[in-house]
Amino acid sequence: MSTREPSYRTLRLLCANGAGMVGFLLAYAVGREFALALVAGLVVAAIGYVASSAVAEYAGA
């Protein structure tokens, strides 16, 4: 049987989801505007997805 390199896409998506939820809640608590909080959550989620490569690299080590 051949060994495959594991995919950490799910882990990266979970990190992005968690960061996005926290960003959304913080922006909504501060601004009390849903649309602004939604945009802030999406931006933080995108940053979290990119930054989660460090988490995936640590998990693979």
Short mmCIF file of C-alpha atoms in Angstrom, two decimals:
data_model
loop_
_atom_site.label_atom_id
_atom_site.label_comp_id
_atom_site.label_asym_id
_atom_site.label_seq_id
_atom_site.Cartn_x
_atom_site.Cartn_y
_atom_site.Cartn_z
CA MET A 1 0.00 0.00 0.00
CA SER A 2 1.29 3.46 -0.86
CA THR A 3 1.43 6.16 1.75
CA ARG A 4 -0.28 9.41 0.89
CA GLU A 5 0.50 12.86 2.16
CA PRO A 6 -2.43 13.78 4.43
CA SER A 7 -4.59 16.76 3.48
CA TYR A 8 -5.11 19.33 6.19
CA ARG A 9 -7.79 21.26 4.32
CA THR A 10 -10.42 20.41 6.95
CA LEU A 11 -8.16 21.65 9.73
CA ARG A 12 -7.52 24.87 7.83
CA LEU A 13 -11.25 25.39 7.24
CA LEU A 14 -11.99 24.81 10.94
CA CYS A 15 -9.38 27.40 11.91
CA ALA A 16 -10.82 29.88 9.44
CA ASN A 17 -14.36 29.20 10.64
CA GLY A 18 -13.41 29.75 14.27
CA ALA A 19 -11.52 32.94 13.51
CA GLY A 20 -14.40 34.22 11.38
CA MET A 21 -16.97 33.56 14.09
CA VAL A 22 -14.90 35.36 16.69
CA GLY A 23 -14.33 38.27 14.31
CA PHE A 24 -18.04 38.48 13.55
CA LEU A 25 -19.05 38.43 17.21
CA LEU A 26 -16.49 41.04 18.20
CA ALA A 27 -17.43 43.35 15.32
CA TYR A 28 -21.14 42.96 16.09
CA ALA A 29 -20.60 43.60 19.80
CA VAL A 30 -18.64 46.77 19.04
CA GLY A 31 -20.57 48.15 16.06
CA ARG A 32 -24.07 46.68 16.44
CA GLU A 33 -24.39 46.59 12.66
CA PHE A 34 -24.97 43.20 11.06
CA ALA A 35 -23.62 43.94 7.57
CA LEU A 36 -20.40 45.43 8.88
CA ALA A 37 -19.94 42.53 11.27
CA LEU A 38 -20.51 40.05 8.45
CA VAL A 39 -17.85 41.68 6.28
CA ALA A 40 -15.44 41.81 9.21
CA GLY A 41 -16.08 38.12 9.91
CA LEU A 42 -15.37 37.20 6.30
CA VAL A 43 -12.15 39.20 6.25
CA VAL A 44 -10.95 37.63 9.51
CA ALA A 45 -11.90 34.17 8.21
CA ALA A 46 -9.85 34.72 5.06
CA ILE A 47 -6.88 35.84 7.13
CA GLY A 48 -7.40 32.85 9.43
CA TYR A 49 -7.43 30.45 6.48
CA VAL A 50 -4.15 31.80 5.17
CA ALA A 51 -2.55 31.88 8.62
CA SER A 52 -3.71 28.36 9.44
CA SER A 53 -0.96 26.96 7.22
CA ALA A 54 1.24 27.20 10.32
CA VAL A 55 -1.27 25.09 12.25
CA ALA A 56 -1.44 22.52 9.45
CA GLU A 57 2.34 22.41 9.25
CA TYR A 58 2.56 21.83 13.01
CA ALA A 59 -0.03 19.05 12.79
CA GLY A 60 1.92 17.40 10.02
CA ALA A 61 5.19 17.43 11.92
#
